[in-house]
Short mmCIF file of C-alpha atoms in Angstrom, two decimals:
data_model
loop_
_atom_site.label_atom_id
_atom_site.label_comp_id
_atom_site.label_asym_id
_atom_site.label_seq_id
_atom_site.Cartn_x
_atom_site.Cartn_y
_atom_site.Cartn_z
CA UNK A 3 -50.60 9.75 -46.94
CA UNK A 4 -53.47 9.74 -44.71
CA UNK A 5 -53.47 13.42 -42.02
CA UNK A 6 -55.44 13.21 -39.07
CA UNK A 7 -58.62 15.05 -38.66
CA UNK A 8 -59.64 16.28 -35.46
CA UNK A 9 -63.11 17.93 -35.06
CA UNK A 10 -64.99 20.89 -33.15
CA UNK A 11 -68.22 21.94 -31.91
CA UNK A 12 -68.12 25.13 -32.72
CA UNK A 13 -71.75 28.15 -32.41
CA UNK A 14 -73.93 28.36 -35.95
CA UNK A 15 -77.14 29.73 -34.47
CA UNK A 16 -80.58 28.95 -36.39
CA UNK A 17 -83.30 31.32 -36.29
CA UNK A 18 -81.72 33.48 -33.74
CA UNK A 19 -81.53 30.22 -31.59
CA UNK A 20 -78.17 29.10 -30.53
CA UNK A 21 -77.00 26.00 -31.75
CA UNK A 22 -74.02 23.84 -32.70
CA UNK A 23 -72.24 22.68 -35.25
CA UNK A 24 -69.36 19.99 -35.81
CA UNK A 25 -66.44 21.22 -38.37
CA UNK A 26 -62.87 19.49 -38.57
CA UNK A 27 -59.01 20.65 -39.10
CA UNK A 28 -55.93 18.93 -39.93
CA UNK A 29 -53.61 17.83 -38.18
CA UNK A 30 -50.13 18.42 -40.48
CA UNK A 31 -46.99 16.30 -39.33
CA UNK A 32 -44.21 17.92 -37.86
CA UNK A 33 -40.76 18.07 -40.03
CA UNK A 34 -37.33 16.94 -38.83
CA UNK A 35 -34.99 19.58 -37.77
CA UNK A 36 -33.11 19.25 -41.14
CA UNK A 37 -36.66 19.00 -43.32
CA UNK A 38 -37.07 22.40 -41.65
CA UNK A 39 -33.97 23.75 -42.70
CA UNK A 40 -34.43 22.70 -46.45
CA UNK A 41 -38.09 23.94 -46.76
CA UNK A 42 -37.11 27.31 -45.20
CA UNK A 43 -34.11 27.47 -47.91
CA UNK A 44 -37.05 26.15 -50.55
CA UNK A 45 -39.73 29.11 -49.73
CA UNK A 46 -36.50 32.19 -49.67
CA UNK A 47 -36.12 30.61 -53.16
CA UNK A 48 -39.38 30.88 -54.13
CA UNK A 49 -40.28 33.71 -52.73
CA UNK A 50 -37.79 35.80 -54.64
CA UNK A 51 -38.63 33.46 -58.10
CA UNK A 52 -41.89 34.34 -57.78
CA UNK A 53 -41.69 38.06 -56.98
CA UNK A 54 -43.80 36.82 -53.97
CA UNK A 55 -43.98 37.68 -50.55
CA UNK A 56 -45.26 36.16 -47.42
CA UNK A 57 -47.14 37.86 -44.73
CA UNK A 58 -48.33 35.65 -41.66
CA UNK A 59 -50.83 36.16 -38.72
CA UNK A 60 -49.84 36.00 -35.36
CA UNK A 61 -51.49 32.97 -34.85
CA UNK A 62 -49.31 30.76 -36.78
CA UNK A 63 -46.21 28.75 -36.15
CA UNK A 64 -43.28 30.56 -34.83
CA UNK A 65 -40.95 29.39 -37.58
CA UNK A 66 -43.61 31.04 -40.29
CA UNK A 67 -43.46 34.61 -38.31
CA UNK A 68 -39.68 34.58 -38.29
CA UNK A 69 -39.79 33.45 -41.92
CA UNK A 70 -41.85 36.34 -42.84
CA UNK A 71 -39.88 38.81 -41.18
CA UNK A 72 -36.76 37.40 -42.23
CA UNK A 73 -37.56 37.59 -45.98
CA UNK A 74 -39.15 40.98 -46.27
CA UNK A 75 -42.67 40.29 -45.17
CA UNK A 76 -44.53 40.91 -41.86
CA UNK A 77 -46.85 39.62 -39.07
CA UNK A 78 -49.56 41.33 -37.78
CA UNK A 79 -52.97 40.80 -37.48
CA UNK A 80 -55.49 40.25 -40.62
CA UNK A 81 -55.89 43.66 -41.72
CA UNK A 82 -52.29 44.94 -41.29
CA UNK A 83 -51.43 41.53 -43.24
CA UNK A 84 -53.86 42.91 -46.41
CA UNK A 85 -52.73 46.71 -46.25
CA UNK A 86 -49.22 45.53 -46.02
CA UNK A 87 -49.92 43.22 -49.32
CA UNK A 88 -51.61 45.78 -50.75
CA UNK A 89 -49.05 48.37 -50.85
CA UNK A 90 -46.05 46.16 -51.29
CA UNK A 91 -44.57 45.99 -55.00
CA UNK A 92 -44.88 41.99 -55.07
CA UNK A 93 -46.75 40.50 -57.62
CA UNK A 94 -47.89 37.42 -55.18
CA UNK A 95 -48.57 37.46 -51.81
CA UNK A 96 -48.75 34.73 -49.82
CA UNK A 97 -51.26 34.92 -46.80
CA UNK A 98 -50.25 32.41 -43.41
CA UNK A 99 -53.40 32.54 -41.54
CA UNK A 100 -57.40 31.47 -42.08
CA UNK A 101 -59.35 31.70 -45.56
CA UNK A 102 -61.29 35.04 -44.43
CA UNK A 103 -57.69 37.02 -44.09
CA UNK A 104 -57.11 35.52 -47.65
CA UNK A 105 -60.21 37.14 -48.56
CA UNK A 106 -59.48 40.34 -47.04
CA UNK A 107 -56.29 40.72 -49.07
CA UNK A 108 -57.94 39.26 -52.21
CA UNK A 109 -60.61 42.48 -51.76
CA UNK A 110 -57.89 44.77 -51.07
CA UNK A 111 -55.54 43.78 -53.72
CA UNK A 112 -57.96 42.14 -56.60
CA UNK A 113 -54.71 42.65 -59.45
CA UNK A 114 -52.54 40.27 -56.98
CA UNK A 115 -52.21 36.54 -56.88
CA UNK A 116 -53.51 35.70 -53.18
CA UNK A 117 -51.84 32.12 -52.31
CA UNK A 118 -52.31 30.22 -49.09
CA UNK A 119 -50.75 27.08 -47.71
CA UNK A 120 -54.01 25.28 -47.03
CA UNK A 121 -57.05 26.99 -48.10
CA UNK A 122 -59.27 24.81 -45.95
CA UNK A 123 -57.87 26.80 -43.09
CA UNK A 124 -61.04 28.06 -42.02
CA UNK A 125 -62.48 29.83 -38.65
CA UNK A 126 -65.53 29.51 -36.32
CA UNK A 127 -66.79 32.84 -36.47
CA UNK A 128 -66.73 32.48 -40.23
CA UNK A 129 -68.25 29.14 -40.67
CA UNK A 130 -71.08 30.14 -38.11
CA UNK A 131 -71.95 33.36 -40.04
CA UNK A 132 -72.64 31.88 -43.80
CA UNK A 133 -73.31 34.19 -46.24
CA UNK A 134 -76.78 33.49 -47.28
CA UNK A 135 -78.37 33.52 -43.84
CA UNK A 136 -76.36 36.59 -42.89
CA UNK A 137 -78.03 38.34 -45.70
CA UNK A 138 -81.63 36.87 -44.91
CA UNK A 139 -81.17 38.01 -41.38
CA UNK A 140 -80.33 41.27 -42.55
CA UNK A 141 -83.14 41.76 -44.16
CA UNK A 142 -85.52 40.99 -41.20
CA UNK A 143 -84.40 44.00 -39.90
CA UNK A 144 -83.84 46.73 -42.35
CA UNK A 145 -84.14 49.34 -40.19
CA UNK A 146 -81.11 48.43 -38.64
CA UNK A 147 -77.33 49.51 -39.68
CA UNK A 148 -74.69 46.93 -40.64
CA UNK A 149 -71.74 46.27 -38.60
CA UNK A 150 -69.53 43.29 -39.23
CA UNK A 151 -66.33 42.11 -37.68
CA UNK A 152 -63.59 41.55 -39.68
CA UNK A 153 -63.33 37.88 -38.85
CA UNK A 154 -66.28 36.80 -41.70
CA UNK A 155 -66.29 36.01 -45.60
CA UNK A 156 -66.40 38.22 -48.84
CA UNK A 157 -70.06 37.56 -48.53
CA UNK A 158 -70.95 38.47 -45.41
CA UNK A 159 -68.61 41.80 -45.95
CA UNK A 160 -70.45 42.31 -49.32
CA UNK A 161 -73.77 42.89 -46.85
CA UNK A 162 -72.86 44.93 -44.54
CA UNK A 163 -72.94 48.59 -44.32
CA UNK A 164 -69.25 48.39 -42.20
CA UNK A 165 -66.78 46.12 -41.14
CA UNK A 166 -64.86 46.96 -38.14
CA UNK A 167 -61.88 44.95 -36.08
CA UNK A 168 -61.56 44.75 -32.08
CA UNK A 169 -59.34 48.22 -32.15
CA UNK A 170 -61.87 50.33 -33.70
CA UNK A 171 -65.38 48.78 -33.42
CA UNK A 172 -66.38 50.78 -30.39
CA UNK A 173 -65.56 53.93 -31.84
CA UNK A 174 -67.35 52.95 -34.76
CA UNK A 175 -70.43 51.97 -32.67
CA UNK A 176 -70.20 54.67 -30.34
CA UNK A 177 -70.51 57.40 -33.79
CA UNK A 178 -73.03 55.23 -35.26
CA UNK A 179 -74.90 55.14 -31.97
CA UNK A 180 -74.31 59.05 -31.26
CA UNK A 181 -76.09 59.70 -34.58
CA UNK A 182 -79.36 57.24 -33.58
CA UNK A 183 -78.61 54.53 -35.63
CA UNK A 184 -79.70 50.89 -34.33
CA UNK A 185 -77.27 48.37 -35.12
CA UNK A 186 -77.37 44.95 -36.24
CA UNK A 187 -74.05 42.94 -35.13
CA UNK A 188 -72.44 40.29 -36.77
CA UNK A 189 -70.58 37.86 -35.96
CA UNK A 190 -68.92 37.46 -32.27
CA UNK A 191 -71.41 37.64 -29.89
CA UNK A 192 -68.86 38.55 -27.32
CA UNK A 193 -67.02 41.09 -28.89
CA UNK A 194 -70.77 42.14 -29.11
CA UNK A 195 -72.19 42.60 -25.77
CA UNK A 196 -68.42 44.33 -24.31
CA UNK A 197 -68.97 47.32 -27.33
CA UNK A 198 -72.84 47.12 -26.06
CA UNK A 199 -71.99 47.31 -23.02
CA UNK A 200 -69.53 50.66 -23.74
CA UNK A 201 -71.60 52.31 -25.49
CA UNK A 202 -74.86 51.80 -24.58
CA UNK A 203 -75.95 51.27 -28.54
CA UNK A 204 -78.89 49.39 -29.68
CA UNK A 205 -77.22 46.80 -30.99
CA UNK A 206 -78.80 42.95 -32.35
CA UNK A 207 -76.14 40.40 -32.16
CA UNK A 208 -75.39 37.33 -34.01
CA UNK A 209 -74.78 35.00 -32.05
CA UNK A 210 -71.24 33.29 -33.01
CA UNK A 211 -68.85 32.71 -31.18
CA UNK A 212 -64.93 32.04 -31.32
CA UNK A 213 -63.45 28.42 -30.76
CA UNK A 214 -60.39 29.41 -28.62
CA UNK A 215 -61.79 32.70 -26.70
CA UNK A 216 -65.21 31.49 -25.99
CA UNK A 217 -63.15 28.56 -24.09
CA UNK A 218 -61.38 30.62 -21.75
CA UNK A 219 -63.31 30.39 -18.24
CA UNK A 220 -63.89 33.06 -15.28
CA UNK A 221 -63.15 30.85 -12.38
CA UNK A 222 -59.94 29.28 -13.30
CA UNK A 223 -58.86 32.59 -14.27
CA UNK A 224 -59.49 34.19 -10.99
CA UNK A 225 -58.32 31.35 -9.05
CA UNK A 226 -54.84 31.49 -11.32
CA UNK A 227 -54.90 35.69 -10.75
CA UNK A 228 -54.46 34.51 -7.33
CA UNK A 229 -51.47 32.34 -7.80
CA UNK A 230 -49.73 35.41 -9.27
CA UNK A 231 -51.54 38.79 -7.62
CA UNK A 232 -48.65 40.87 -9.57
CA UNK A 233 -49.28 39.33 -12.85
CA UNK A 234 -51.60 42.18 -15.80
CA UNK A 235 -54.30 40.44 -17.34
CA UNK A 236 -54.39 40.59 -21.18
CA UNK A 237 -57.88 40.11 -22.57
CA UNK A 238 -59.12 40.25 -26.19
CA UNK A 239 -62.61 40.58 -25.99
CA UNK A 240 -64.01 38.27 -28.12
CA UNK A 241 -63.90 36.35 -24.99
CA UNK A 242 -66.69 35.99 -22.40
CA UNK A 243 -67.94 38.76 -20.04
CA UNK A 244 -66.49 37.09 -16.90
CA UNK A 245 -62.78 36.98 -18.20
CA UNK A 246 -63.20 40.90 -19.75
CA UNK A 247 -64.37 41.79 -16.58
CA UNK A 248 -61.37 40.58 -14.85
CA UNK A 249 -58.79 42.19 -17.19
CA UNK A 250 -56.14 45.00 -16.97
CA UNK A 251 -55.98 45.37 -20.53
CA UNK A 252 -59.04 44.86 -23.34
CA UNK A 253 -57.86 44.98 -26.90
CA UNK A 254 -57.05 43.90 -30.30
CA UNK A 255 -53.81 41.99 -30.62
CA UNK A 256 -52.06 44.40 -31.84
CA UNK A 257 -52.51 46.10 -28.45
CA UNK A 258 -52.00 43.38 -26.50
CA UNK A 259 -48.51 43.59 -27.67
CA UNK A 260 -48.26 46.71 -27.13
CA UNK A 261 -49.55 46.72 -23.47
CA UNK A 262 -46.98 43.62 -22.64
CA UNK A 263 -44.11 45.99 -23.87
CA UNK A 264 -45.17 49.28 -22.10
CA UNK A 265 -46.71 48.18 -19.07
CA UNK A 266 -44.44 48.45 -16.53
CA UNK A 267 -45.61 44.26 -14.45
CA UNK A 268 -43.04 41.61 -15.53
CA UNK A 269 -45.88 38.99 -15.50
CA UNK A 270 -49.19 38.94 -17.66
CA UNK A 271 -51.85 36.44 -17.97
CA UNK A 272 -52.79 36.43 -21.54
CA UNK A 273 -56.23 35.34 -22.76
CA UNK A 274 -56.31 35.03 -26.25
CA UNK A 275 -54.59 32.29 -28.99
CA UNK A 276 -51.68 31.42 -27.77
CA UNK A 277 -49.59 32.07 -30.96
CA UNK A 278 -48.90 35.52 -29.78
CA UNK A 279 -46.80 34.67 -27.47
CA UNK A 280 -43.75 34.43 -29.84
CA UNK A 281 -43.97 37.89 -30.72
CA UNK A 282 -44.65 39.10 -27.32
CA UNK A 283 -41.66 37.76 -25.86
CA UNK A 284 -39.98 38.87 -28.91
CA UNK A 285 -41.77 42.21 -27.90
CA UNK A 286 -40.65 42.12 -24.08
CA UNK A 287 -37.68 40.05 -23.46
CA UNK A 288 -37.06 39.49 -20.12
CA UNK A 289 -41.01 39.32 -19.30
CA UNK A 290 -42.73 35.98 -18.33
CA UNK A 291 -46.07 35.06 -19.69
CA UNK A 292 -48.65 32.59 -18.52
CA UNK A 293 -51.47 31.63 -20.84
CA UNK A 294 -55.06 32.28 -19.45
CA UNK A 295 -56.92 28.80 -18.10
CA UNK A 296 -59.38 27.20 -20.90
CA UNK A 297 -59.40 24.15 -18.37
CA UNK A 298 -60.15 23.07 -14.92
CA UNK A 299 -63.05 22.44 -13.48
CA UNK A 300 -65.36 23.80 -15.19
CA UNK A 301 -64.00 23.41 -19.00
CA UNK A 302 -62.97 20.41 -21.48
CA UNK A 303 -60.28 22.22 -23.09
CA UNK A 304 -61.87 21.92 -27.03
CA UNK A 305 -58.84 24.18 -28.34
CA UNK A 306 -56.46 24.75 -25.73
CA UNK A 307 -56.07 28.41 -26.65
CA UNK A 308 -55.23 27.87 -30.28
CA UNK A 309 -57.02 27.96 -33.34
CA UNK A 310 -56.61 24.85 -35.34
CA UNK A 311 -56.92 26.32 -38.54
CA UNK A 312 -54.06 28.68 -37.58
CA UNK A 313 -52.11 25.58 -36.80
CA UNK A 314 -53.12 24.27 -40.20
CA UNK A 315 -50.43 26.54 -41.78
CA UNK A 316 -46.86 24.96 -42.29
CA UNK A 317 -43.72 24.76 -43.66
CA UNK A 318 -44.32 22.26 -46.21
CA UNK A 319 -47.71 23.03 -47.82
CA UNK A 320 -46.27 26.77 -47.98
CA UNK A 321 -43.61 25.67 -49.75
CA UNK A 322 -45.75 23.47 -52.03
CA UNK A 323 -48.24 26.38 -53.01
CA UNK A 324 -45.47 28.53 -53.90
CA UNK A 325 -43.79 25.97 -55.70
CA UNK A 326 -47.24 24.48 -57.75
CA UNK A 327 -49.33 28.06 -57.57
CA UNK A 328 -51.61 26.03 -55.40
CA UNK A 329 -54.42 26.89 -53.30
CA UNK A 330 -54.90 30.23 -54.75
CA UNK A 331 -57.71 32.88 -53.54
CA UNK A 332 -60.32 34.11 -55.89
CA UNK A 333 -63.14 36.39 -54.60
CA UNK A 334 -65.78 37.68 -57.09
CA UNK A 335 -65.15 40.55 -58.38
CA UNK A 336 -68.74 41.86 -57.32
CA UNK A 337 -68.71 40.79 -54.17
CA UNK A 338 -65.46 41.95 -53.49
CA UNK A 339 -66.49 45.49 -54.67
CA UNK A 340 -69.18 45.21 -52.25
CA UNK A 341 -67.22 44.01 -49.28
CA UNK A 342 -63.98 46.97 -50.39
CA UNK A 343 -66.87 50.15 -49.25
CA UNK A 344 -67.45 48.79 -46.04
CA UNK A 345 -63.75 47.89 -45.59
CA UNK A 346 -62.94 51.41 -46.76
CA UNK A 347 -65.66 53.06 -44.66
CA UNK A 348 -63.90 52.02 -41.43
CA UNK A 349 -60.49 52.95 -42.87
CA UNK A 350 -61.31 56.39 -43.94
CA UNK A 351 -63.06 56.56 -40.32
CA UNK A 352 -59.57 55.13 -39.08
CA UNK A 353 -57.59 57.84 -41.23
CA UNK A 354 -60.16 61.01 -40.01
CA UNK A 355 -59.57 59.29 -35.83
CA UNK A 356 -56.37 59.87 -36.65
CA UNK A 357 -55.84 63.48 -38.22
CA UNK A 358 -57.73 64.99 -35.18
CA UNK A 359 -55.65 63.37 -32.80
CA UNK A 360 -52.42 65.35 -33.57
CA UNK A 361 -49.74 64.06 -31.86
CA UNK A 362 -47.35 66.40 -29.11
CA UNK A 363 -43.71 66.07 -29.28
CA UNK A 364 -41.66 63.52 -30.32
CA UNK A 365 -43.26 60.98 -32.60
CA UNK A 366 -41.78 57.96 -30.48
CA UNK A 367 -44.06 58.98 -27.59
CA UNK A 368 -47.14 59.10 -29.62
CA UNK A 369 -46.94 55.26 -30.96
CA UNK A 370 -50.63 54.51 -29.70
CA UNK A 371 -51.84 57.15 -32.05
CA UNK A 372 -50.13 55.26 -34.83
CA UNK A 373 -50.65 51.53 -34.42
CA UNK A 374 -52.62 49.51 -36.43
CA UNK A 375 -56.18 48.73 -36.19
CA UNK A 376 -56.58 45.26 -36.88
CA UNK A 377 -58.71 42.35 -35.37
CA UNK A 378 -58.00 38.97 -33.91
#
């Protein structure tokens, strides 16, 4: 059976220069209504067969969220999908989401078999950061302190000195920076320049980018703020300067979600993959959201605010790795002991954030203090 392709331009700089580069995704068919209900009965089956169980980003399909919920699992974003693997007594875990999150739980939980429906599932920031060039850009500057965002490969992780996600890489950068380091950024040049920007660090950025944030665009979004002057804007910043600037809220995911359901507006603009929405109106019943502009008149609308990796994961070639043990992550075991100390760094950093900021009263009015700290 032939699957469409569909390609992307997507930001691989060269010798500090920016430049592009073309990559492709699949385009999976779309079951029937009753080839849904079969190969949702198919993966319950399997999961609990295999002693598996299935975690999912909230990027993906709506049907794989609910399907991880429903069977024990969860959705979150890439790091809360690891830690959750990592701790849970399954044997397997199956990871819905892009090969770096794969990765990620491979390094966290080496002892587990790490499956994913489609393990060409890849992302921008990834593919624009390869390993080898990361590590030879590194080491024109080795006076410089490694930070990397959690969006890159066992590789790149393996090199660097942290990795951090949206929630917690400005404190990260701001201690780092408070104790004269100079830091050398890596890979979202957006993300970038907004903790830059916070706290003042000497930072050197790579300069990738991500396919669906880089796309949304200032003007449209100011021009749609206008259509709706009650509406919150949601922002994660891996997007560009002029759509953090015009935000309400700046954050991971994770906090998106959290601002949609404690913020007391009934409308939000939301600029970052559309996936998310599911859970936030899951989140916030009753609220209406409207997804930030990545077209108009001054955009072409590559990814129309979601990833097409993400979309890459589906019912069918879930069902089929569980089934076949197919697509299965491996990470070597060096690297991945590499890449675990600066994952661990930032959690233990994470863990101390937390300690000193003891919570007053009852726990259900301190949930901030307690959420996760994951990236995209």
């Amino acid at each position: 059976m032939n699957i469409p392709i569909k390609t992307f331009e997507y930001d691989h700089p060269q010798d500090g220069a920016a430049c592009t580069a073309h990559a492709w995704a699949k385009v999976p068919a779309t079951p029937t209504a009753e080839e849904k209900q079969e190969l949702k009965e198919r993966i319950r089956r399997l999961l609990k067969e295999k002693q598996a169980v299935l975690v999912a980003h909230y990027y993906v399909d709506p049907e794989l969220q609910d399907l991880a919920e429903e069977t024990g699992g969860c959705v979150s974003d890439s790091l809360e999908m690891a830690r959750f693997g990592r701790d849970h007594p399954a044997k397997t875990l199956v990871v819905a989401g892009v090969r770096f999150m794969g990765e990620t739980a491979k390094i966290l939980s080496p002892e587990k078999t790490i499956l994913m429906p489609d393990l060409e599932a890849t992302c921008s920031l990834d593919l624009g950061c390869p390993a080898d060039e990361f590590a030879a850009f590194c080491d024109q500057h080795p006076d410089r302190t490694v930070v990397v965002y959690a969006n890159t490969s066992a590789g790149v992780k393996a090199r660097a000195d942290w990795m951090v996600t949206s929630s917690i890489g400005l404190d990260i950068v701001k201690h780092l920076h408070e104790q004269g380091r100079k830091i050398l950024w890596a890979p979202d040049r957006h993300l970038g320049s907004y903790i830059q920007k916070q706290t003042g660090a000497d930072m050197l950025l790579w300069q990738g980018s991500c396919l669906v944030h880089d796309e949304f665009k200032g003007i449209e979004l100011d021009l749609l703020k206008a259509q709706h002057p009650d509406a919150k804007v949601l922002v994660h910043p891996e997007s560009p300067a002029n759509v953090v600037a015009q935000a309400d809220v700046v954050g991971s995911t994770t906090q998106l979600i959290n601002a949609a359901q404690t913020m007391d507006a009934t409308t939000f603009i939301v600029a970052t993959d559309n996936g998310i929405l599911h859970k936030m109106r899951m989140a916030a019943p009753g609220k209406h959201f409207i997804e930030a502009p990545t077209a108009g008149n001054s955009a072409t609308c590559k990814s129309c605010a979601h990833c097409p990796w993400m979309a890459m994961n589906g019912l069918k070639n879930l069902a089929d790795a569980l089934e076949n043990g197919a697509n299965e992550v491996f990470v070597d075991p060096q690297i991945g002991r590499q890449a675990v100390r600066a994952i661990d760094r930032m959690l233990d950093f994470a863990a101390a954030k937390k300690a000193k900021a003891l919570p007053q009263g009852a726990l259900e009015q301190n949930a901030q203090l307690f959420s996760g700290v994951g990236p995209a």
